[in-house]
């Protein structure tokens, strides 16, 4: 795996978590709007039917578990990426990569915060990525 793909994993996992959180909000809204039909008669010995509310709640619980697992993976992945970035010799490279791949900041925001133009940021990024490639190939 190349350095840029390695570093981008956290960004994509974070976006996946955000998407699942949006799904969870929609499921919560459905679960809150769903009503239980108490007029249905229960048949003894028959197969129990599940209500739409019960289905929504079960799916919501499953999704919450998925999100928690993804968050745990994201924390571990970010910790690993930060350790890798920490092996760079140039402090400005470290800051740039952390801002981009851990903080998820845009190139424009990074350029403003570092007081550089975009071209300089891209040049620094290219050099930092080459160093990360060297670090990753040694391990």
Short mmCIF file of C-alpha atoms in Angstrom, two decimals, residues 4-128:
data_model
loop_
_atom_site.label_atom_id
_atom_site.label_comp_id
_atom_site.label_asym_id
_atom_site.label_seq_id
_atom_site.Cartn_x
_atom_site.Cartn_y
_atom_site.Cartn_z
CA UNK A 4 -1.10 8.29 0.35
CA UNK A 5 -3.53 5.34 0.41
CA UNK A 6 -2.26 4.33 3.85
CA UNK A 7 -2.79 7.84 5.23
CA UNK A 8 -6.19 8.24 3.53
CA UNK A 9 -7.65 5.20 5.30
CA UNK A 10 -8.58 7.27 8.35
CA UNK A 11 -10.30 9.93 6.24
CA UNK A 12 -12.43 7.31 4.45
CA UNK A 13 -13.26 5.43 7.65
CA UNK A 14 -14.30 8.71 9.27
CA UNK A 15 -16.61 9.43 6.30
CA UNK A 16 -18.06 5.92 6.58
CA UNK A 17 -18.81 6.52 10.26
CA UNK A 18 -20.47 9.85 9.46
CA UNK A 19 -22.63 8.12 6.86
CA UNK A 20 -23.67 5.45 9.35
CA UNK A 21 -24.50 8.13 11.92
CA UNK A 22 -26.83 9.72 9.36
CA UNK A 23 -28.44 6.32 8.75
CA UNK A 24 -28.87 5.93 12.49
CA UNK A 25 -30.67 9.27 12.72
CA UNK A 26 -33.08 8.18 9.98
CA UNK A 27 -33.73 4.85 11.71
CA UNK A 28 -34.35 6.65 15.01
CA UNK A 29 -36.87 8.89 13.28
CA UNK A 30 -38.61 5.84 11.79
CA UNK A 31 -38.64 4.05 15.14
CA UNK A 32 -40.18 7.08 16.83
CA UNK A 33 -42.86 7.45 14.17
CA UNK A 34 -43.78 3.78 14.06
CA UNK A 35 -46.72 2.78 16.20
CA UNK A 36 -47.64 -0.57 17.62
CA UNK A 37 -50.98 -2.08 16.53
CA UNK A 38 -52.46 -3.41 19.76
CA UNK A 39 -55.63 -4.62 18.07
CA UNK A 40 -53.94 -7.66 16.55
CA UNK A 41 -54.93 -10.87 18.23
CA UNK A 42 -52.21 -13.15 19.49
CA UNK A 43 -52.33 -16.70 18.27
CA UNK A 44 -50.88 -19.20 20.67
CA UNK A 45 -48.43 -21.68 19.22
CA UNK A 46 -48.02 -19.66 16.06
CA UNK A 47 -44.95 -17.94 14.79
CA UNK A 48 -44.42 -14.62 16.52
CA UNK A 49 -44.61 -11.70 14.14
CA UNK A 50 -42.43 -8.70 14.64
CA UNK A 51 -43.73 -5.18 14.47
CA UNK A 52 -42.22 -2.48 12.27
CA UNK A 53 -41.13 -0.67 15.43
CA UNK A 54 -39.37 -3.79 16.73
CA UNK A 55 -37.60 -4.22 13.38
CA UNK A 56 -36.47 -0.59 13.40
CA UNK A 57 -35.17 -0.87 16.97
CA UNK A 58 -33.25 -4.09 16.20
CA UNK A 59 -31.67 -2.50 13.12
CA UNK A 60 -30.85 0.59 15.13
CA UNK A 61 -29.09 -1.45 17.81
CA UNK A 62 -27.12 -3.39 15.18
CA UNK A 63 -26.08 -0.16 13.47
CA UNK A 64 -24.97 1.35 16.79
CA UNK A 65 -22.73 -1.69 17.38
CA UNK A 66 -21.27 -1.31 13.87
CA UNK A 67 -20.59 2.38 14.48
CA UNK A 68 -18.90 1.66 17.81
CA UNK A 69 -16.70 -1.00 16.17
CA UNK A 70 -15.81 1.43 13.36
CA UNK A 71 -14.97 4.16 15.88
CA UNK A 72 -12.67 1.75 17.73
CA UNK A 73 -10.95 0.91 14.43
CA UNK A 74 -10.68 4.61 13.56
CA UNK A 75 -9.04 5.44 16.88
CA UNK A 76 -6.52 2.61 16.46
CA UNK A 77 -5.85 3.58 12.84
CA UNK A 78 -5.34 7.25 13.67
CA UNK A 79 -2.99 6.32 16.50
CA UNK A 80 -0.96 4.17 14.10
CA UNK A 81 -0.91 6.89 11.41
CA UNK A 82 0.15 9.53 13.95
CA UNK A 83 3.00 7.26 15.07
CA UNK A 84 4.10 6.83 11.46
CA UNK A 85 3.88 10.57 10.76
CA UNK A 86 5.84 11.16 13.96
CA UNK A 87 8.82 9.40 12.41
CA UNK A 88 9.26 12.19 9.85
CA UNK A 89 12.28 14.41 10.39
CA UNK A 90 10.66 17.70 9.31
CA UNK A 91 8.16 19.22 11.72
CA UNK A 92 6.31 21.09 8.97
CA UNK A 93 5.76 17.79 7.13
CA UNK A 94 4.37 16.25 10.30
CA UNK A 95 1.99 19.16 10.82
CA UNK A 96 0.84 19.19 7.20
CA UNK A 97 0.13 15.45 7.11
CA UNK A 98 -1.68 15.49 10.45
CA UNK A 99 -3.79 18.46 9.37
CA UNK A 100 -4.73 16.69 6.13
CA UNK A 101 -5.08 13.03 7.08
CA UNK A 102 -5.97 13.18 10.78
CA UNK A 103 -7.80 16.52 10.87
CA UNK A 104 -9.37 16.15 7.43
CA UNK A 105 -8.65 19.77 6.54
CA UNK A 106 -8.81 21.01 2.95
CA UNK A 107 -5.72 22.15 1.06
CA UNK A 108 -6.95 25.75 1.19
CA UNK A 109 -7.37 25.69 4.98
CA UNK A 110 -3.94 24.10 5.42
CA UNK A 111 -2.35 26.72 3.16
CA UNK A 112 -3.92 29.57 5.14
CA UNK A 113 -3.06 28.07 8.54
CA UNK A 114 0.55 27.39 7.52
CA UNK A 115 0.87 30.76 5.76
CA UNK A 116 1.88 29.20 2.43
CA UNK A 117 0.43 29.13 -1.05
CA UNK A 118 -1.17 25.94 -2.38
CA UNK A 119 1.78 25.18 -4.66
CA UNK A 120 4.15 25.19 -1.68
CA UNK A 121 1.74 22.98 0.26
CA UNK A 122 1.59 20.48 -2.63
CA UNK A 123 5.37 20.45 -2.91
CA UNK A 124 5.74 19.85 0.84
CA UNK A 125 3.06 17.15 0.67
CA UNK A 126 4.88 15.35 -2.14
CA UNK A 127 8.14 15.33 -0.18
CA UNK A 128 6.39 14.20 3.00
#
